[in-house]
PDB file of C-alpha atoms in Angstrom:
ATOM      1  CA  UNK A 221      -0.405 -19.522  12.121  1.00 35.00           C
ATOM      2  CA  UNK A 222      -3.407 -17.910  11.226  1.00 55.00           C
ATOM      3  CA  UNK A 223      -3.866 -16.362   7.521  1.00 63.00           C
ATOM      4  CA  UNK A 224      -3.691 -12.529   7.423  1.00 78.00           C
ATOM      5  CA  UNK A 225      -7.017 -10.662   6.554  1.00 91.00           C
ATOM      6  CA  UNK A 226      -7.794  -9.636   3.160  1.00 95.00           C
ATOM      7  CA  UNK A 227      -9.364  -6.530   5.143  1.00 98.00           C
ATOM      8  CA  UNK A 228      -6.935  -3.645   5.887  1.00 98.00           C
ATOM      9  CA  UNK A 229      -5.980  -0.281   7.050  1.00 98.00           C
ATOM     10  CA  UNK A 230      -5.473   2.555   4.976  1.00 98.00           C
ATOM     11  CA  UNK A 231      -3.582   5.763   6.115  1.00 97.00           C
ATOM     12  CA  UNK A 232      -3.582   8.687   3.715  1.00 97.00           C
ATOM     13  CA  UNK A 233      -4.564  11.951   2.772  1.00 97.00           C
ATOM     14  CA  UNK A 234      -7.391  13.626   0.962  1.00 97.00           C
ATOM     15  CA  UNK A 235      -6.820  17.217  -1.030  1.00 97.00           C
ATOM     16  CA  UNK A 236      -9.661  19.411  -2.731  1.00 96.00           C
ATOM     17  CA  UNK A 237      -9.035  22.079  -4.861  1.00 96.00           C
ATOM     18  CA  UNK A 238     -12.025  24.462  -6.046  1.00 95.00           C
ATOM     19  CA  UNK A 239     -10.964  26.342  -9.459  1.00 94.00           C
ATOM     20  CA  UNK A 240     -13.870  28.603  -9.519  1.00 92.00           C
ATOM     21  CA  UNK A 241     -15.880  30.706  -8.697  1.00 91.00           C
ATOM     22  CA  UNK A 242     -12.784  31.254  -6.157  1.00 92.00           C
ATOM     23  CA  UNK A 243     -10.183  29.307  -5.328  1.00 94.00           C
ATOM     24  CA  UNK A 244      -9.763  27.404  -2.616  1.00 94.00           C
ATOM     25  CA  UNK A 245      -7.691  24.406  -1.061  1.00 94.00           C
ATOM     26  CA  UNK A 246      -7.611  22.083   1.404  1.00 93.00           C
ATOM     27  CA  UNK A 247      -5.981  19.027   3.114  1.00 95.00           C
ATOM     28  CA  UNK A 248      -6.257  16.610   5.465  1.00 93.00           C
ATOM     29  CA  UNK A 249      -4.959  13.331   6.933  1.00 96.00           C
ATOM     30  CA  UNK A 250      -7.578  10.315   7.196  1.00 96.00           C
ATOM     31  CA  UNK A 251      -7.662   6.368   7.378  1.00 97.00           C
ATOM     32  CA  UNK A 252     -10.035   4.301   6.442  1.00 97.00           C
ATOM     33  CA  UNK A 253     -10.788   0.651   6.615  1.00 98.00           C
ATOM     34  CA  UNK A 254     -11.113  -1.841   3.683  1.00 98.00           C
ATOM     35  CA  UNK A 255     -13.156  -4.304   4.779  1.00 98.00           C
ATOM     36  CA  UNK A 256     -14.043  -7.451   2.753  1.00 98.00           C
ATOM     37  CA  UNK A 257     -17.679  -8.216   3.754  1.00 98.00           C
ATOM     38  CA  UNK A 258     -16.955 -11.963   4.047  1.00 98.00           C
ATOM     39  CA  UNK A 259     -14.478 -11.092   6.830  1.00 98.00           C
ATOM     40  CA  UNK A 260     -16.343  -9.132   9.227  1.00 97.00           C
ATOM     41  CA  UNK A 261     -17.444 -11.927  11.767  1.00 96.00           C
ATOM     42  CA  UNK A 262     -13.476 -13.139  11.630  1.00 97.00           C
ATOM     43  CA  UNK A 263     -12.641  -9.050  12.337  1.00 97.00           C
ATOM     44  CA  UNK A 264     -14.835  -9.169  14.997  1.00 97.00           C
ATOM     45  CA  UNK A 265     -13.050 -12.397  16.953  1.00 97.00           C
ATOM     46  CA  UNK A 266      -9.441 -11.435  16.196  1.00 96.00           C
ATOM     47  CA  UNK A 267      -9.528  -7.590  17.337  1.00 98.00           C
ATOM     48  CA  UNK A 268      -9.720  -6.132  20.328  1.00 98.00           C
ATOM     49  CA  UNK A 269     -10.023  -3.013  19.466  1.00 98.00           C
ATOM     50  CA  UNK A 270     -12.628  -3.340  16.500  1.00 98.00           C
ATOM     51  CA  UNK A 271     -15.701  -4.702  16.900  1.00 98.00           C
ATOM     52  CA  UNK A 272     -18.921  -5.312  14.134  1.00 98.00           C
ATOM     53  CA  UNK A 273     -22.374  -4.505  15.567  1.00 97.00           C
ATOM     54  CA  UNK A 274     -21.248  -2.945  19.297  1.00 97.00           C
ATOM     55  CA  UNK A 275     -19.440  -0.440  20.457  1.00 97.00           C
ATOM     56  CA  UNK A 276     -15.375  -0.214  21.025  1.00 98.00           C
ATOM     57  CA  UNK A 277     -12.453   2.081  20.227  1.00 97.00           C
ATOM     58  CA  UNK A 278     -13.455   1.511  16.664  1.00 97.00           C
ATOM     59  CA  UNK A 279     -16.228  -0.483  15.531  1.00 98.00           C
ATOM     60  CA  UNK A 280     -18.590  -1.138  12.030  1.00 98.00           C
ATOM     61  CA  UNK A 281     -22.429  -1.174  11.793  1.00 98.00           C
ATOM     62  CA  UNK A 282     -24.085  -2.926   9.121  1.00 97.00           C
ATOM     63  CA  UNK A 283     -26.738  -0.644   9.525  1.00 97.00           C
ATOM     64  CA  UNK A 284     -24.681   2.542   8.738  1.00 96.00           C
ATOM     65  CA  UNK A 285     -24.088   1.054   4.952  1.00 97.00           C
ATOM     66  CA  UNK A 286     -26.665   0.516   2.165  1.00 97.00           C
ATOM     67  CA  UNK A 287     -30.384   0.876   2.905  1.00 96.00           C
ATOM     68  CA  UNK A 288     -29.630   1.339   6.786  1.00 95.00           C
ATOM     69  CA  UNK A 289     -31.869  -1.802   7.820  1.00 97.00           C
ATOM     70  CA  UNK A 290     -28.984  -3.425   9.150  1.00 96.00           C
ATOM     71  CA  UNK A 291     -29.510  -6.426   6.957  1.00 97.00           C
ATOM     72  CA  UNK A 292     -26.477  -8.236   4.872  1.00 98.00           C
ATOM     73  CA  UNK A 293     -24.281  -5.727   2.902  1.00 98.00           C
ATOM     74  CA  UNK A 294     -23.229  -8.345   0.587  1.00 98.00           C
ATOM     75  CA  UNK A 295     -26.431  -9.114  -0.371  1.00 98.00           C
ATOM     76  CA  UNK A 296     -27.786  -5.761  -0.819  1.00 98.00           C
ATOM     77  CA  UNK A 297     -24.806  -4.560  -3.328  1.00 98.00           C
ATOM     78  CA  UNK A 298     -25.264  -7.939  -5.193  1.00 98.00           C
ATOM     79  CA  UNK A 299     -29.069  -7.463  -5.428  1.00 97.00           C
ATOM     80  CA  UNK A 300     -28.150  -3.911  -6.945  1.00 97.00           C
ATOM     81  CA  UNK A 301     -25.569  -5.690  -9.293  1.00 97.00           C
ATOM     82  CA  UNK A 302     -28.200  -7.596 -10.887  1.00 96.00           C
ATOM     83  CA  UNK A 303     -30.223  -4.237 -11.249  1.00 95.00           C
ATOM     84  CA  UNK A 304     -27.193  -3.373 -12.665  1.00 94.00           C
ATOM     85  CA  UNK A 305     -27.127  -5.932 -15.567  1.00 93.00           C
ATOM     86  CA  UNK A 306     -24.093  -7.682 -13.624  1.00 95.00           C
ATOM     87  CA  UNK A 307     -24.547 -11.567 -12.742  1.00 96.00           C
ATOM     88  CA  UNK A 308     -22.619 -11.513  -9.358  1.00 97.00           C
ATOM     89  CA  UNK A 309     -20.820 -15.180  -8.494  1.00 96.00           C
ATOM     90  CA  UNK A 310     -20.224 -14.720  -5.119  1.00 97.00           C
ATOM     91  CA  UNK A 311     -17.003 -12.881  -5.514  1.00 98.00           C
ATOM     92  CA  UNK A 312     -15.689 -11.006  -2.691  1.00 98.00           C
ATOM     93  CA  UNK A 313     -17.406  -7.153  -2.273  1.00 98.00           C
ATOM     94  CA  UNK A 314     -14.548  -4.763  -0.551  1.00 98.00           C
ATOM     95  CA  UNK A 315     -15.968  -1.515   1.382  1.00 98.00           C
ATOM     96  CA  UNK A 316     -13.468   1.227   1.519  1.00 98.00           C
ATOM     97  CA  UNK A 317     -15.129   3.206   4.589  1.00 98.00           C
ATOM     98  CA  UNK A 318     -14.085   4.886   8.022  1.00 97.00           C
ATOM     99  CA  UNK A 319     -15.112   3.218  11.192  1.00 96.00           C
ATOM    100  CA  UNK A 320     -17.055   4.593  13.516  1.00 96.00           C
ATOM    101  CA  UNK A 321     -14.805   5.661  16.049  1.00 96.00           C
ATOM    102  CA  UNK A 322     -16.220   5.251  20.241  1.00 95.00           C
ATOM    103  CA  UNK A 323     -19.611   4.890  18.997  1.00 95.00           C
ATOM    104  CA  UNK A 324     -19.545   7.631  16.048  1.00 93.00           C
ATOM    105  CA  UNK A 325     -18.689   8.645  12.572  1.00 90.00           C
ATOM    106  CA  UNK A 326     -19.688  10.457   9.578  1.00 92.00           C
ATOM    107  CA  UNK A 327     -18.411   9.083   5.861  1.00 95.00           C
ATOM    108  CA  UNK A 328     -18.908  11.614   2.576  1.00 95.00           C
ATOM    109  CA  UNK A 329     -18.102   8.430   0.471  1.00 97.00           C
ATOM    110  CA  UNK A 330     -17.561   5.180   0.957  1.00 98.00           C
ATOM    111  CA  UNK A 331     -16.771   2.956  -2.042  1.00 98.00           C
ATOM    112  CA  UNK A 332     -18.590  -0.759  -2.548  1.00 98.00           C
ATOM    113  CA  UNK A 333     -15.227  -2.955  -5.055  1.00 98.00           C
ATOM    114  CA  UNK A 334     -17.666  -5.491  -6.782  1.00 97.00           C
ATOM    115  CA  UNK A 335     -15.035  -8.624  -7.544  1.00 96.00           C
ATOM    116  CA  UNK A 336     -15.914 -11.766  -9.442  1.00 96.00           C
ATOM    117  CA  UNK A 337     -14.422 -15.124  -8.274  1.00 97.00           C
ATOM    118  CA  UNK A 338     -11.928 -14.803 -10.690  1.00 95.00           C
ATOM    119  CA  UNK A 339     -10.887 -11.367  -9.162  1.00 93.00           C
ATOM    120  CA  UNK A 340     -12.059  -9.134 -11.901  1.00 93.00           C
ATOM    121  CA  UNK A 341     -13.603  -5.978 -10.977  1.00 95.00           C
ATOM    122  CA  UNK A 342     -16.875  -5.771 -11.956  1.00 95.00           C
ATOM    123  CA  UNK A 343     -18.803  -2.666 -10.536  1.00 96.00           C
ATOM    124  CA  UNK A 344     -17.835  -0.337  -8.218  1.00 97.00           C
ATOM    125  CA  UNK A 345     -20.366   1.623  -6.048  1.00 98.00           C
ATOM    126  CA  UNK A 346     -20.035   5.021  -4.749  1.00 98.00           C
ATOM    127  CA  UNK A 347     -21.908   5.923  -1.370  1.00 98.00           C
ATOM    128  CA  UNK A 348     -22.256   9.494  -0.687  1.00 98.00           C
ATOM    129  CA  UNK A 349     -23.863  10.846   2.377  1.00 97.00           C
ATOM    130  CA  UNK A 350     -24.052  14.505   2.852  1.00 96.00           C
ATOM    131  CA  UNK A 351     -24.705  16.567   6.276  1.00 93.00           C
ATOM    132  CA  UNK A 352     -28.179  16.643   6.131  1.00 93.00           C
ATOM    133  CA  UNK A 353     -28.559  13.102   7.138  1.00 94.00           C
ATOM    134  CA  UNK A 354     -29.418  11.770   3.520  1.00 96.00           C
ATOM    135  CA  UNK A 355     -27.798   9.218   0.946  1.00 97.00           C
ATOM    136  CA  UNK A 356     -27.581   8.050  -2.349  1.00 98.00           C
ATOM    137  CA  UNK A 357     -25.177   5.498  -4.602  1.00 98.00           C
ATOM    138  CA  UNK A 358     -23.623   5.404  -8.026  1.00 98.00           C
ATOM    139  CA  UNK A 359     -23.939   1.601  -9.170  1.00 98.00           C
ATOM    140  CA  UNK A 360     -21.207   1.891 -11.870  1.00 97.00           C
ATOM    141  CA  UNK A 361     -20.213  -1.429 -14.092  1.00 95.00           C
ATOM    142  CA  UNK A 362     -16.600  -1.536 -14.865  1.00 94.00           C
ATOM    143  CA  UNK A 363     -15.422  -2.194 -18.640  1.00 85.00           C
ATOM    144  CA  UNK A 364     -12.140  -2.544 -18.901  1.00 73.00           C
ATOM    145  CA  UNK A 365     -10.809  -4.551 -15.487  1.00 60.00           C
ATOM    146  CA  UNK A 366      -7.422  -4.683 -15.314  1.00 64.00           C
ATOM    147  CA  UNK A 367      -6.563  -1.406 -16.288  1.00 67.00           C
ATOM    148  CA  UNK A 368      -3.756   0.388 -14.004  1.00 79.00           C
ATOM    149  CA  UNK A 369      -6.637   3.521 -13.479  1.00 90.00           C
ATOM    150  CA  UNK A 370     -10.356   2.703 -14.304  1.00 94.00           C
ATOM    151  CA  UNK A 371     -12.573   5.889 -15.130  1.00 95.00           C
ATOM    152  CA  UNK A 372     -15.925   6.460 -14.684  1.00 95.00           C
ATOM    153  CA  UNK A 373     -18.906   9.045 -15.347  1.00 95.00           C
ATOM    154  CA  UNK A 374     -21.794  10.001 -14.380  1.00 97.00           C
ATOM    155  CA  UNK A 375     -24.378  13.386 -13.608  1.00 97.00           C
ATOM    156  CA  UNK A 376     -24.597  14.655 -10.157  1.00 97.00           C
ATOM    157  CA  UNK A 377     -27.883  13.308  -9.110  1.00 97.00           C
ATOM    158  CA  UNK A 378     -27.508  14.325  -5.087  1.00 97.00           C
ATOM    159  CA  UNK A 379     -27.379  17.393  -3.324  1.00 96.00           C
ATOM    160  CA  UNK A 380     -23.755  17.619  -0.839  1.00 96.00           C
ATOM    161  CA  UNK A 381     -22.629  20.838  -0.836  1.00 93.00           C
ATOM    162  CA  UNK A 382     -24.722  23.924  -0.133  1.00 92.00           C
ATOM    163  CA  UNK A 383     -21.572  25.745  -2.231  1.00 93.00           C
ATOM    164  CA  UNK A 384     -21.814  23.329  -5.367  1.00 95.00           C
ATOM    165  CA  UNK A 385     -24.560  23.798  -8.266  1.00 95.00           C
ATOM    166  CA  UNK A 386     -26.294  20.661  -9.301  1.00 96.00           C
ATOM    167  CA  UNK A 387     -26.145  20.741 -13.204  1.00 96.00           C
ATOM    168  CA  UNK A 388     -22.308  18.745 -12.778  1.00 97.00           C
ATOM    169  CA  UNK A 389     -21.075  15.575 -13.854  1.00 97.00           C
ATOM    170  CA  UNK A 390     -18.506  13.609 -12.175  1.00 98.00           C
ATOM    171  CA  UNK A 391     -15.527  11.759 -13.358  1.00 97.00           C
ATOM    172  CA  UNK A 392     -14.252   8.714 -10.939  1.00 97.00           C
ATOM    173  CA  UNK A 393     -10.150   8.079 -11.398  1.00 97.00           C
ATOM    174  CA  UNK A 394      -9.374   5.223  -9.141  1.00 96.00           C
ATOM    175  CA  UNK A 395      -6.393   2.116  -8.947  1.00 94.00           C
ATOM    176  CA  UNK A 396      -8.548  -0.407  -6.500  1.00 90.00           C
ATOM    177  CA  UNK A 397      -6.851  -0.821  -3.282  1.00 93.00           C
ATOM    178  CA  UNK A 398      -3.568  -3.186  -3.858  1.00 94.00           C
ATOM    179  CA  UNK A 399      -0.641  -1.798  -1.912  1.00 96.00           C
ATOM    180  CA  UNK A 400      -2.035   1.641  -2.779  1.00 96.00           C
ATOM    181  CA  UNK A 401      -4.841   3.130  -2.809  1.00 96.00           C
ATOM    182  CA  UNK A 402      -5.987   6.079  -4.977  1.00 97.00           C
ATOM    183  CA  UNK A 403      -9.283   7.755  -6.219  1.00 98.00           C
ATOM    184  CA  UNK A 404      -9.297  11.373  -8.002  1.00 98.00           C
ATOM    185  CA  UNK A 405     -13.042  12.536  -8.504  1.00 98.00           C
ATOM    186  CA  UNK A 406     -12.749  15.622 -10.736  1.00 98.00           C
ATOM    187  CA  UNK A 407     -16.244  17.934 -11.095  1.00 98.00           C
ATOM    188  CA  UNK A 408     -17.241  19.970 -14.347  1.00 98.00           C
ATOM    189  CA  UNK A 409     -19.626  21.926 -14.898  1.00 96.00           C
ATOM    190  CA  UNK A 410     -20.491  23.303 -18.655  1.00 95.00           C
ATOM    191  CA  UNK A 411     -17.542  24.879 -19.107  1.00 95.00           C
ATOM    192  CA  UNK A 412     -15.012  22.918 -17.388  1.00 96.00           C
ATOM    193  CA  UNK A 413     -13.803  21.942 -14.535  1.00 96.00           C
ATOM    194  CA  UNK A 414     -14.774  23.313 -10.707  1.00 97.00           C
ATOM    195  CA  UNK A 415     -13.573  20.871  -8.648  1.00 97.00           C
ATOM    196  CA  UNK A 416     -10.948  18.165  -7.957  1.00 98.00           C
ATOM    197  CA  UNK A 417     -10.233  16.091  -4.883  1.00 97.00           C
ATOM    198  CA  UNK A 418      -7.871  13.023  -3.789  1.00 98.00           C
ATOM    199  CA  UNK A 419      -7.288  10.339  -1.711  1.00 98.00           C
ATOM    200  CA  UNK A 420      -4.220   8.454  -1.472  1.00 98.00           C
ATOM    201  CA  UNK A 421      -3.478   6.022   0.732  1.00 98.00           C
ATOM    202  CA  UNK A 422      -1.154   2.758   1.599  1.00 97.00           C
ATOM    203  CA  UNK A 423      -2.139  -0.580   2.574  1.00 98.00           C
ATOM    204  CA  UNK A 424      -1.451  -1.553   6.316  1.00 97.00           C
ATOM    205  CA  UNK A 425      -2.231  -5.025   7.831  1.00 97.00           C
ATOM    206  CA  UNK A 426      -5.273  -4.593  10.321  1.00 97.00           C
ATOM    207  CA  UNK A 427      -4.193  -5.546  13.505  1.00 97.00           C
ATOM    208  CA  UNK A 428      -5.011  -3.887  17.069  1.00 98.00           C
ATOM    209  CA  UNK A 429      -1.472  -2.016  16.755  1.00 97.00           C
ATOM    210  CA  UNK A 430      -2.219  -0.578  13.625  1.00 98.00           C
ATOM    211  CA  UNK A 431      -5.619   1.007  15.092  1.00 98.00           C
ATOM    212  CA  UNK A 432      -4.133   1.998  18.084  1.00 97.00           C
ATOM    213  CA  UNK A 433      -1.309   3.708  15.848  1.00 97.00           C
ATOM    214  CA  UNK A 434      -4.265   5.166  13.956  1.00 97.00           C
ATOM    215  CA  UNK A 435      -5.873   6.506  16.806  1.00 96.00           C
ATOM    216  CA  UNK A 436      -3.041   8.692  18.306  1.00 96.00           C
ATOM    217  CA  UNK A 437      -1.524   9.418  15.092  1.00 95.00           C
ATOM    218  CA  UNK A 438      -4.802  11.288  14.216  1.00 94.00           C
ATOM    219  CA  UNK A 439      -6.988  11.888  17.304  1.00 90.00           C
ATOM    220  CA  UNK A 440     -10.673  11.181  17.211  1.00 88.00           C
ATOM    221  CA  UNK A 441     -10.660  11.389  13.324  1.00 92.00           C
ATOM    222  CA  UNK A 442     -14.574  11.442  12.588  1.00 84.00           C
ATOM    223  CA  UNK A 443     -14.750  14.097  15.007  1.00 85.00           C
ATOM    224  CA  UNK A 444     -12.459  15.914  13.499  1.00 87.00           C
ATOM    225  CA  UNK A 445     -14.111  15.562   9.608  1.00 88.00           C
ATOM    226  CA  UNK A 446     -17.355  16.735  10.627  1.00 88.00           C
ATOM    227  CA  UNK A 447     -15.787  19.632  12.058  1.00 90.00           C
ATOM    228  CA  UNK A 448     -13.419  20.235   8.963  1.00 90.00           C
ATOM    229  CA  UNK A 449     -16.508  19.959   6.740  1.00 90.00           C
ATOM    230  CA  UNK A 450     -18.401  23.345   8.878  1.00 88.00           C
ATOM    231  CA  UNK A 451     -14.742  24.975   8.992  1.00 89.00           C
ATOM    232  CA  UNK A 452     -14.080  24.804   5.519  1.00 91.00           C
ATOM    233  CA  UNK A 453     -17.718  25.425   4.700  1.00 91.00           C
ATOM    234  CA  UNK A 454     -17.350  29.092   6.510  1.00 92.00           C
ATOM    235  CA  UNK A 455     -14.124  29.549   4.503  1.00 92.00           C
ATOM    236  CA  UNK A 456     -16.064  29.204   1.383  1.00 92.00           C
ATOM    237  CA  UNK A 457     -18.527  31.091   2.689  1.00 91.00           C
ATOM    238  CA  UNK A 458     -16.340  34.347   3.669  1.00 93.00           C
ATOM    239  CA  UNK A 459     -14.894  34.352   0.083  1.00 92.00           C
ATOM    240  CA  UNK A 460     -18.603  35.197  -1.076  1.00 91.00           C
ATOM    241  CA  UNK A 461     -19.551  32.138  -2.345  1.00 91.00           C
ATOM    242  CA  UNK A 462     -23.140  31.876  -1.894  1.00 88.00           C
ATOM    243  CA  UNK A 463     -24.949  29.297  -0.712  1.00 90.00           C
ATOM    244  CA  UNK A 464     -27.314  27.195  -3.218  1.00 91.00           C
ATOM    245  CA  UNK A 465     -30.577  25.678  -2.641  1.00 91.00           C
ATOM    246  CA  UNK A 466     -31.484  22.502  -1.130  1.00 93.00           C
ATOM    247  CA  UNK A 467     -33.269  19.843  -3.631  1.00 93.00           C
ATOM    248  CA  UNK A 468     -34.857  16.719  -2.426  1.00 92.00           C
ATOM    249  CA  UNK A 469     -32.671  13.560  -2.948  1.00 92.00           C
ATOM    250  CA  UNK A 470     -33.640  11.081  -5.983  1.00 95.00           C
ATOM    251  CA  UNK A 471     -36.806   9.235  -4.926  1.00 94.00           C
ATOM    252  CA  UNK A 472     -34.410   6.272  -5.543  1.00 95.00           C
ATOM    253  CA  UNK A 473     -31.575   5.534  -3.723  1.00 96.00           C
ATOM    254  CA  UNK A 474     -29.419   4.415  -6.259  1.00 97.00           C
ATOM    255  CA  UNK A 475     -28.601   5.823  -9.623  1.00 97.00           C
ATOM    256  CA  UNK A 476     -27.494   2.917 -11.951  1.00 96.00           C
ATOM    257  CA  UNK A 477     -25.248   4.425 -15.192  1.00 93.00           C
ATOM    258  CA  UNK A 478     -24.861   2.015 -17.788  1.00 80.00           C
ATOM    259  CA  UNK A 479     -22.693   2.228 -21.102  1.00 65.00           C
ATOM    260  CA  UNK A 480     -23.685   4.269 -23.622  1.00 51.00           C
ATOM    261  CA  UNK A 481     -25.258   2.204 -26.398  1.00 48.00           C
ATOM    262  CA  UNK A 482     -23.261   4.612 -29.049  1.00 40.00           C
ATOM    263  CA  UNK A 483     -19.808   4.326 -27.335  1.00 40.00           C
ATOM    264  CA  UNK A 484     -19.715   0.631 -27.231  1.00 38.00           C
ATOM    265  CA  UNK A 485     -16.628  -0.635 -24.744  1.00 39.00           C
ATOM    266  CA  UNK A 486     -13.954   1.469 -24.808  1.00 33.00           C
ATOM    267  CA  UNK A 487     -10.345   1.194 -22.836  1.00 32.00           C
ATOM    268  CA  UNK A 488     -11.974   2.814 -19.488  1.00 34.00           C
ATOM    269  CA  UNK A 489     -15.193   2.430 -17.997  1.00 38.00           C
ATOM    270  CA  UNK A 490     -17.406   5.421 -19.530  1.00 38.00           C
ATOM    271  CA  UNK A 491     -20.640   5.817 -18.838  1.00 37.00           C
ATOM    272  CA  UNK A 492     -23.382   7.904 -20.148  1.00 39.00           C
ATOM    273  CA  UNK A 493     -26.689   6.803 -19.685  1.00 37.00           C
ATOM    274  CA  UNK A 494     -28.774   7.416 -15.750  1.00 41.00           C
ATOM    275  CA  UNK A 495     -30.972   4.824 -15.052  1.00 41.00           C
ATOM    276  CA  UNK A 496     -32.661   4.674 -11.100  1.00 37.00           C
ATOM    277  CA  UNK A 497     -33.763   1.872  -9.304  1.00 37.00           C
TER     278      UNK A 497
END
């Protein structure tokens, strides 16, 4: 018999809940796909309806991660660990993400788990795209592996929402995918906090059931995200929330946030100090 994949499925929902300058709420139903880059030829012979590189039901791009050249994930998030200060040892890298789904999809954030050999987290990177068709990461080391919730920080460096100012910082909750997933990114601004929003998920073998489960249980999913995003986005709108300015993305692709020299290690990863490529 065949070993199972360390790559899964991951059924769950995300919440967000704006505090101010109005409240508003939302929900939705989602799955999304760990995939262990080391698997992804192996996915690609033992599905049916999953496929790496060409189009199926559900399939994965190399080129719709990272840089976009198509080239090997792995090595592009352990070329920005070393920019990172982080010696990878050719540990597995994990990519929470949603497939594209007949030919198509559209991912806010898709999260990069950096493991060492000895499986110790060691960085996790957050990929956010936004509608306009740009990107950016968050190259975060983690400090304290091991911990049930690691937390992280860092300044909002990339434009997403037309309804969100851009002098925020960020604060990452997340329990790396085990059984469970879950992430909580809460948003402050000076005063306090504007935003907070959730995923939580459970672990389900990958298998062609599974996706086929997936698919009916929530119909044409990315479809369905991109259209939430515009829907909710008129909501927000209609409450007289106006819309902000457009900035051009960080010349850099990635913002690296290292420790803060003053804080030293502390129980969670914190972070402080913005360094780009």
């Amino acid at each position: 018999m065949r070993a199972g994949l360390r790559s899964a499925l991951f059924p769950g929902l995300v919440t967000h809940a704006r505090s101010k300058p109005k409240q508003h709420r939302l929900s939705y139903r989602i799955y999304s796909l760990l995939i262990d880059l080391d698997e992804l030829d192996e996915i690609d012979r033992r599905l049916r309806l999953f496929s790496v590189d060409r189009f199926n039901l559900f399939s994965f791009y190399r080129k719709d991660r990272g840089d976009g050249s198509g080239s090997d994930l792995k090595k592009q998030v352990e070329q920005c660990m070393r920019k990172a200060g982080i010696e990878p040892d050719g540990g597995p890298i994990r990519l929470l993400t949603m497939p594209r789904l007949l030919g198509w999809a559209f991912n806010p954030l898709s999260v990069f788990f950096c493991y060492a050999t000895d499986a110790s987290l060691k960085a996790i990177l957050w990929e956010v795209d936004n509608t306009f068709g740009e990107r950016h990461g968050y190259m975060i080391p983690v400090e304290a592996d091991g911990a049930t919730e690691i937390v992280q920080q860092c300044d909002k460096a990339f434009h997403v929402s037309p309804f969100m100012d851009m002098d925020l910082r960020y604060q990452f909750r997340v329990s790396p995918p085990t059984d469970m997933l879950s992430i909580r990114i809460d948003t402050f601004d000076r005063e306090g906090p504007v935003l907070t929003a959730r995923h939580l998920a459970h672990r389900t073998a990958l298998t062609d059931r599974a996706l086929l489960k997936a698919f009916f249980t929530i119909p044409f999913l990315t479809f369905r995200v991109i259209g939430g995003i515009y829907w909710e986005a008129l909501k927000i709108w209609s409450k007289g929330i106006g819309l902000r300015g457009h900035p051009l993305p960080p010349e850099e692709p990635i913002t690296f946030v290292r420790p803060s020299p003053a804080e030293g290690k502390t129980p969670h990863s914190k972070v402080d100090v913005h360094e780009p490529v």
